[in-house]
Amino acid sequence: MPDGTEAPPWSWDLRGSSAPALVQVRRWASRTLTEVDDVHLGDVLMVVTELVTNAYDHGQGPLEVRMDYRRTPCLVHIEVDDSCPDHPVVAAPGHTTPGGRGMLIVEKLAVGWGVRDRPGTGGKTVWADVACDGPEAQPDAQT
């Protein structure tokens, strides 16, 4: 793939799945994103896990997860569809609350994220962009 071009988007239908599918989602993302270095792949895996988990916990289950990759500048775009119209929020979790950190993690690791309503479905798409370039992407980078 020449610089500046995008790979075709990859998608996985998650209808009817349950939370244990998160392991398969992470494996799928790792196998699919072969051109993303390990430093940034960890961020991508964390973001995709949080978006899919959020759909399980708050969105009546995920319907589909999609990713695409752009080499220059290096960027992974992640989208998760669900059936719930409620938009996720970034909240400051308390010390005694077990959850509530997912979208905070997404906000910290992604260069951008947002929500698109899916007219006629009653659901939404939550998306995030994770950068995968910079000096830390090179194993022999000088600091």
Coordinates of N, CA and C in Angstrom, one line a residue:
M1 N 0.9 -1.2 0.0 CA 0.0 0.0 0.0 C 0.9 1.2 0.0
P2 N 0.8 2.1 -1.0 CA 1.6 3.3 -1.0 C 1.3 4.3 0.1
D3 N 2.2 5.1 0.5 CA 2.0 6.1 1.5 C 0.8 7.0 1.2
G4 N 0.1 7.3 2.2 CA -1.1 8.2 2.0 C -2.4 7.5 1.7
T5 N -2.3 6.2 1.3 CA -3.6 5.5 1.0 C -4.1 4.9 2.2
E6 N -5.4 4.6 2.1 CA -6.0 3.9 3.2 C -6.3 2.4 2.9
A7 N -6.2 1.6 3.9 CA -6.6 0.2 3.7 C -8.1 0.2 3.7
P8 N -8.7 -0.9 3.0 CA -10.2 -1.0 3.1 C -10.6 -1.2 4.5
P9 N -11.8 -0.7 4.9 CA -12.2 -0.8 6.3 C -12.4 -2.3 6.6
W10 N -12.1 -2.7 7.8 CA -12.4 -4.1 8.3 C -13.6 -4.0 9.2
S11 N -14.5 -5.0 9.2 CA -15.6 -4.9 10.1 C -15.9 -6.3 10.6
W12 N -16.6 -6.4 11.8 CA -16.9 -7.6 12.4 C -18.3 -7.4 13.0
D13 N -19.2 -8.3 12.7 CA -20.6 -8.3 13.2 C -20.6 -8.9 14.6
L14 N -21.0 -8.1 15.6 CA -21.1 -8.6 17.0 C -22.5 -8.8 17.5
R15 N -23.5 -8.8 16.6 CA -24.8 -9.0 17.0 C -24.9 -10.4 17.8
G16 N -25.6 -10.4 18.9 CA -25.8 -11.6 19.7 C -24.6 -12.1 20.4
S17 N -23.5 -11.3 20.4 CA -22.3 -11.7 21.2 C -22.5 -11.3 22.6
S18 N -21.5 -11.8 23.4 CA -21.5 -11.4 24.9 C -20.1 -10.9 25.2
A19 N -19.9 -10.4 26.4 CA -18.7 -9.8 26.8 C -17.4 -10.7 26.6
P20 N -17.5 -12.0 26.7 CA -16.3 -12.8 26.4 C -15.8 -12.6 25.0
A21 N -16.6 -12.0 24.1 CA -16.1 -11.8 22.7 C -15.0 -10.7 22.7
L22 N -14.8 -10.0 23.8 CA -13.8 -9.0 23.8 C -12.4 -9.5 23.5
V23 N -12.2 -10.7 24.0 CA -10.9 -11.4 23.7 C -10.7 -11.6 22.2
Q24 N -11.8 -12.0 21.5 CA -11.7 -12.2 20.1 C -11.6 -10.9 19.4
V25 N -12.3 -9.8 19.9 CA -12.2 -8.5 19.3 C -10.7 -8.0 19.3
R26 N -10.1 -8.2 20.4 CA -8.7 -7.8 20.6 C -7.8 -8.6 19.7
R27 N -8.0 -9.9 19.6 CA -7.2 -10.7 18.7 C -7.4 -10.3 17.2
W28 N -8.7 -10.1 16.9 CA -9.0 -9.7 15.5 C -8.3 -8.3 15.2
A29 N -8.3 -7.4 16.1 CA -7.7 -6.1 15.8 C -6.2 -6.3 15.7
S30 N -5.6 -7.1 16.5 CA -4.1 -7.3 16.5 C -3.7 -8.0 15.1
R31 N -4.5 -9.0 14.7 CA -4.2 -9.6 13.4 C -4.4 -8.7 12.2
T32 N -5.4 -7.9 12.3 CA -5.8 -7.0 11.2 C -4.8 -5.8 11.0
L33 N -4.3 -5.3 12.1 CA -3.5 -4.1 12.1 C -2.0 -4.4 12.1
T34 N -1.6 -5.2 11.1 CA -0.2 -5.7 11.0 C 0.8 -4.6 10.8
E35 N 0.4 -3.4 10.3 CA 1.4 -2.3 10.0 C 1.5 -1.4 11.2
V36 N 0.8 -1.5 12.3 CA 0.8 -0.7 13.4 C 1.8 -1.3 14.4
D37 N 2.8 -0.4 14.8 CA 3.8 -0.9 15.7 C 3.2 -1.3 17.1
D38 N 4.0 -2.1 17.9 CA 3.5 -2.5 19.2 C 3.2 -1.4 20.2
V39 N 4.0 -0.3 20.1 CA 3.8 0.8 21.0 C 2.4 1.4 20.8
H40 N 1.9 1.6 19.6 CA 0.6 2.2 19.4 C -0.5 1.1 19.3
L41 N -0.2 -0.1 19.0 CA -1.2 -1.1 18.9 C -1.8 -1.3 20.3
G42 N -1.1 -1.2 21.4 CA -1.6 -1.2 22.7 C -2.7 -0.2 22.9
D43 N -2.4 1.0 22.5 CA -3.5 2.1 22.6 C -4.7 1.8 21.8
V44 N -4.5 1.3 20.5 CA -5.6 0.9 19.7 C -6.5 -0.2 20.4
L45 N -5.8 -1.2 20.9 CA -6.5 -2.3 21.5 C -7.3 -1.8 22.8
M46 N -6.7 -0.9 23.5 CA -7.4 -0.4 24.7 C -8.7 0.4 24.3
V47 N -8.5 1.2 23.2 CA -9.7 2.0 22.8 C -10.8 1.1 22.2
V48 N -10.4 0.2 21.4 CA -11.4 -0.7 20.8 C -12.1 -1.5 21.9
T49 N -11.4 -2.0 22.9 CA -11.9 -2.7 24.0 C -12.9 -1.8 24.8
E50 N -12.5 -0.6 25.1 CA -13.4 0.3 25.8 C -14.7 0.7 25.1
L51 N -14.6 0.9 23.7 CA -15.8 1.2 23.0 C -16.7 0.0 22.9
V52 N -16.2 -1.2 22.7 CA -17.1 -2.3 22.6 C -17.7 -2.6 24.0
T53 N -16.9 -2.5 25.1 CA -17.3 -2.7 26.4 C -18.5 -1.8 26.7
N54 N -18.3 -0.5 26.3 CA -19.3 0.5 26.6 C -20.6 0.1 25.9
A55 N -20.5 -0.4 24.7 CA -21.7 -0.9 24.0 C -22.4 -2.0 24.7
Y56 N -21.6 -3.0 25.2 CA -22.2 -4.1 26.0 C -22.9 -3.5 27.3
D57 N -22.2 -2.6 28.0 CA -22.7 -2.1 29.3 C -23.8 -1.1 29.2
H58 N -23.8 -0.3 28.2 CA -24.7 0.8 28.1 C -25.5 1.0 26.8
G59 N -25.1 0.2 25.8 CA -25.7 0.4 24.5 C -26.6 -0.8 24.0
Q60 N -27.1 -1.6 24.9 CA -27.9 -2.8 24.5 C -27.1 -3.8 23.6
G61 N -25.8 -3.8 23.8 CA -24.9 -4.7 23.1 C -24.4 -4.1 21.8
P62 N -23.2 -4.4 21.4 CA -22.7 -3.9 20.1 C -23.3 -4.6 18.9
L63 N -23.4 -3.9 17.8 CA -23.9 -4.5 16.6 C -22.7 -4.8 15.7
E64 N -21.8 -3.9 15.6 CA -20.7 -4.1 14.6 C -19.5 -3.2 15.1
V65 N -18.3 -3.7 14.9 CA -17.1 -2.9 15.1 C -16.4 -2.8 13.7
R66 N -15.9 -1.6 13.4 CA -15.2 -1.4 12.2 C -13.9 -0.6 12.5
M67 N -12.9 -0.9 11.7 CA -11.6 -0.2 11.8 C -11.1 0.0 10.4
D68 N -10.4 1.2 10.2 CA -9.6 1.4 9.0 C -8.3 2.0 9.4
Y69 N -7.4 1.9 8.5 CA -6.0 2.4 8.8 C -5.5 3.3 7.7
R70 N -4.9 4.4 8.1 CA -4.3 5.3 7.1 C -2.8 5.3 7.5
R71 N -1.9 5.2 6.5 CA -0.5 5.1 6.8 C 0.1 6.5 7.0
T72 N -0.3 7.5 6.2 CA 0.3 8.9 6.3 C -0.7 9.9 6.4
P73 N -0.9 10.6 7.5 CA -0.2 10.3 8.8 C -0.9 9.1 9.4
C74 N -0.1 8.3 10.1 CA -0.6 7.0 10.7 C -1.8 7.2 11.6
L75 N -2.9 6.6 11.3 CA -4.1 6.8 12.1 C -5.0 5.6 12.0
V76 N -5.5 5.1 13.1 CA -6.5 4.0 13.1 C -7.8 4.6 13.5
H77 N -8.8 4.4 12.7 CA -10.2 4.9 12.9 C -11.0 3.7 13.4
I78 N -11.7 3.8 14.5 CA -12.5 2.7 15.1 C -13.9 3.2 15.2
E79 N -14.9 2.4 14.9 CA -16.3 2.7 15.0 C -17.0 1.5 15.6
V80 N -17.9 1.8 16.6 CA -18.7 0.7 17.2 C -20.2 1.2 17.1
D81 N -21.0 0.3 16.5 CA -22.5 0.6 16.4 C -23.2 -0.1 17.5
D82 N -24.2 0.6 18.1 CA -25.1 -0.1 19.0 C -26.5 0.4 18.8
S83 N -27.5 -0.1 19.6 CA -28.9 0.1 19.4 C -29.5 1.2 20.3
C84 N -28.6 1.8 21.1 CA -29.1 2.7 22.1 C -28.9 4.2 21.7
P85 N -29.8 5.0 21.8 CA -29.7 6.4 21.4 C -28.8 7.3 22.4
D86 N -28.6 6.8 23.6 CA -27.9 7.6 24.6 C -26.4 7.7 24.3
H87 N -25.9 8.9 24.3 CA -24.5 9.2 24.0 C -23.6 8.9 25.2
P88 N -22.4 8.4 25.0 CA -21.5 8.2 26.2 C -21.0 9.6 26.6
V89 N -20.6 9.6 27.9 CA -20.1 10.8 28.5 C -18.8 10.5 29.2
V90 N -17.9 11.5 29.2 CA -16.7 11.3 30.0 C -17.0 11.8 31.4
A91 N -16.9 11.0 32.3 CA -17.2 11.3 33.7 C -15.9 11.1 34.6
A92 N -15.8 11.9 35.6 CA -14.8 11.7 36.6 C -15.2 10.6 37.6
P93 N -14.6 9.5 37.5 CA -15.1 8.4 38.4 C -14.6 8.6 39.8
G94 N -15.4 8.1 40.8 CA -15.1 8.2 42.2 C -14.2 7.1 42.6
H95 N -13.6 7.2 43.7 CA -12.7 6.2 44.2 C -13.4 4.9 44.6
T96 N -14.7 5.0 44.9 CA -15.4 3.9 45.3 C -16.3 3.2 44.2
T97 N -16.3 3.8 43.1 CA -17.1 3.3 41.9 C -16.2 2.4 41.1
P98 N -16.8 1.2 40.8 CA -16.0 0.2 40.1 C -15.8 0.5 38.6
G99 N -16.8 1.3 38.0 CA -16.7 1.6 36.6 C -16.6 3.1 36.3
G100 N -16.9 3.4 35.1 CA -17.0 4.9 34.7 C -15.7 5.4 34.2
R101 N -14.8 4.6 33.8 CA -13.5 5.1 33.4 C -13.3 4.9 31.9
G102 N -14.2 4.1 31.2 CA -14.0 3.8 29.8 C -13.8 4.9 28.9
M103 N -14.7 5.9 28.9 CA -14.6 7.0 28.0 C -13.5 8.0 28.4
L104 N -13.2 8.0 29.6 CA -12.0 8.8 30.1 C -10.7 8.2 29.4
I105 N -10.6 6.9 29.4 CA -9.5 6.3 28.8 C -9.5 6.6 27.3
V106 N -10.6 6.4 26.6 CA -10.7 6.8 25.2 C -10.3 8.2 25.0
E107 N -10.8 9.1 25.7 CA -10.4 10.5 25.6 C -8.9 10.8 25.7
K108 N -8.3 10.1 26.6 CA -6.8 10.2 26.8 C -6.0 9.6 25.7
L109 N -6.4 8.5 25.2 CA -5.6 7.8 24.2 C -5.9 8.2 22.7
A110 N -7.1 8.7 22.5 CA -7.5 9.0 21.1 C -7.2 10.5 20.8
V111 N -6.9 10.8 19.5 CA -6.7 12.2 19.1 C -8.0 12.8 18.9
G112 N -9.1 12.0 18.8 CA -10.4 12.6 18.7 C -11.4 11.4 18.8
W113 N -12.6 11.8 19.3 CA -13.7 10.8 19.3 C -15.0 11.5 19.3
G114 N -16.1 10.8 18.9 CA -17.4 11.4 18.8 C -18.5 10.4 18.7
V115 N -19.7 10.9 18.4 CA -20.8 10.0 18.3 C -21.6 10.5 17.1
R116 N -22.1 9.6 16.3 CA -23.0 9.9 15.2 C -24.3 9.1 15.4
D117 N -25.4 9.8 15.4 CA -26.7 9.1 15.5 C -26.9 8.3 14.1
R118 N -27.6 7.2 14.2 CA -27.9 6.4 13.0 C -29.4 6.5 12.8
P119 N -29.8 7.5 12.0 CA -31.2 7.8 11.7 C -32.0 6.6 11.3
G120 N -33.2 6.4 11.8 CA -34.0 5.3 11.5 C -33.7 4.0 12.2
T121 N -32.7 4.0 13.0 CA -32.3 2.8 13.7 C -32.5 2.9 15.2
G122 N -32.6 4.1 15.7 CA -32.6 4.4 17.2 C -31.3 4.2 17.8
G123 N -30.3 3.9 17.1 CA -29.0 3.7 17.7 C -28.0 4.8 17.3
K124 N -26.7 4.4 17.5 CA -25.6 5.4 17.3 C -24.3 4.7 16.9
T125 N -23.4 5.4 16.4 CA -22.0 5.0 16.2 C -21.1 5.8 17.0
V126 N -20.3 5.1 17.8 CA -19.3 5.8 18.6 C -18.0 5.6 17.9
W127 N -17.2 6.6 17.6 CA -16.0 6.5 16.9 C -14.8 7.1 17.7
A128 N -13.6 6.7 17.3 CA -12.4 7.2 17.9 C -11.3 7.1 16.9
D129 N -10.4 8.1 16.9 CA -9.2 8.0 16.0 C -7.9 7.9 16.9
V130 N -7.1 6.9 16.7 CA -5.9 6.7 17.4 C -4.7 6.9 16.5
A131 N -3.8 7.9 16.9 CA -2.6 8.1 16.1 C -1.6 7.0 16.3
C132 N -0.9 6.7 15.3 CA 0.1 5.6 15.4 C 1.4 6.0 14.7
D133 N 1.8 7.3 14.9 CA 3.1 7.8 14.4 C 3.8 8.6 15.4
G134 N 4.9 9.1 15.0 CA 5.7 9.9 16.0 C 7.0 9.1 16.3
P135 N 8.0 9.8 16.9 CA 9.3 9.1 17.2 C 9.2 7.9 18.0
E136 N 8.2 7.8 18.9 CA 8.1 6.6 19.7 C 7.7 5.4 18.9
A137 N 7.2 5.6 17.7 CA 6.8 4.5 16.8 C 8.0 3.7 16.3
Q138 N 9.2 4.3 16.3 CA 10.4 3.7 15.8 C 11.2 3.0 16.9
P139 N 11.5 1.7 16.8 CA 12.2 1.0 17.8 C 13.6 1.7 18.2
D140 N 14.2 2.3 17.2 CA 15.5 2.9 17.4 C 15.5 4.4 17.5
A141 N 14.4 4.9 17.9 CA 14.2 6.4 18.0 C 15.2 6.9 19.1
Q142 N 15.7 8.1 18.8 CA 16.6 8.7 19.8 C 15.7 9.6 20.7
T143 N 15.8 9.6 22.0 CA 15.0 10.4 22.9 C 15.8 11.6 23.4

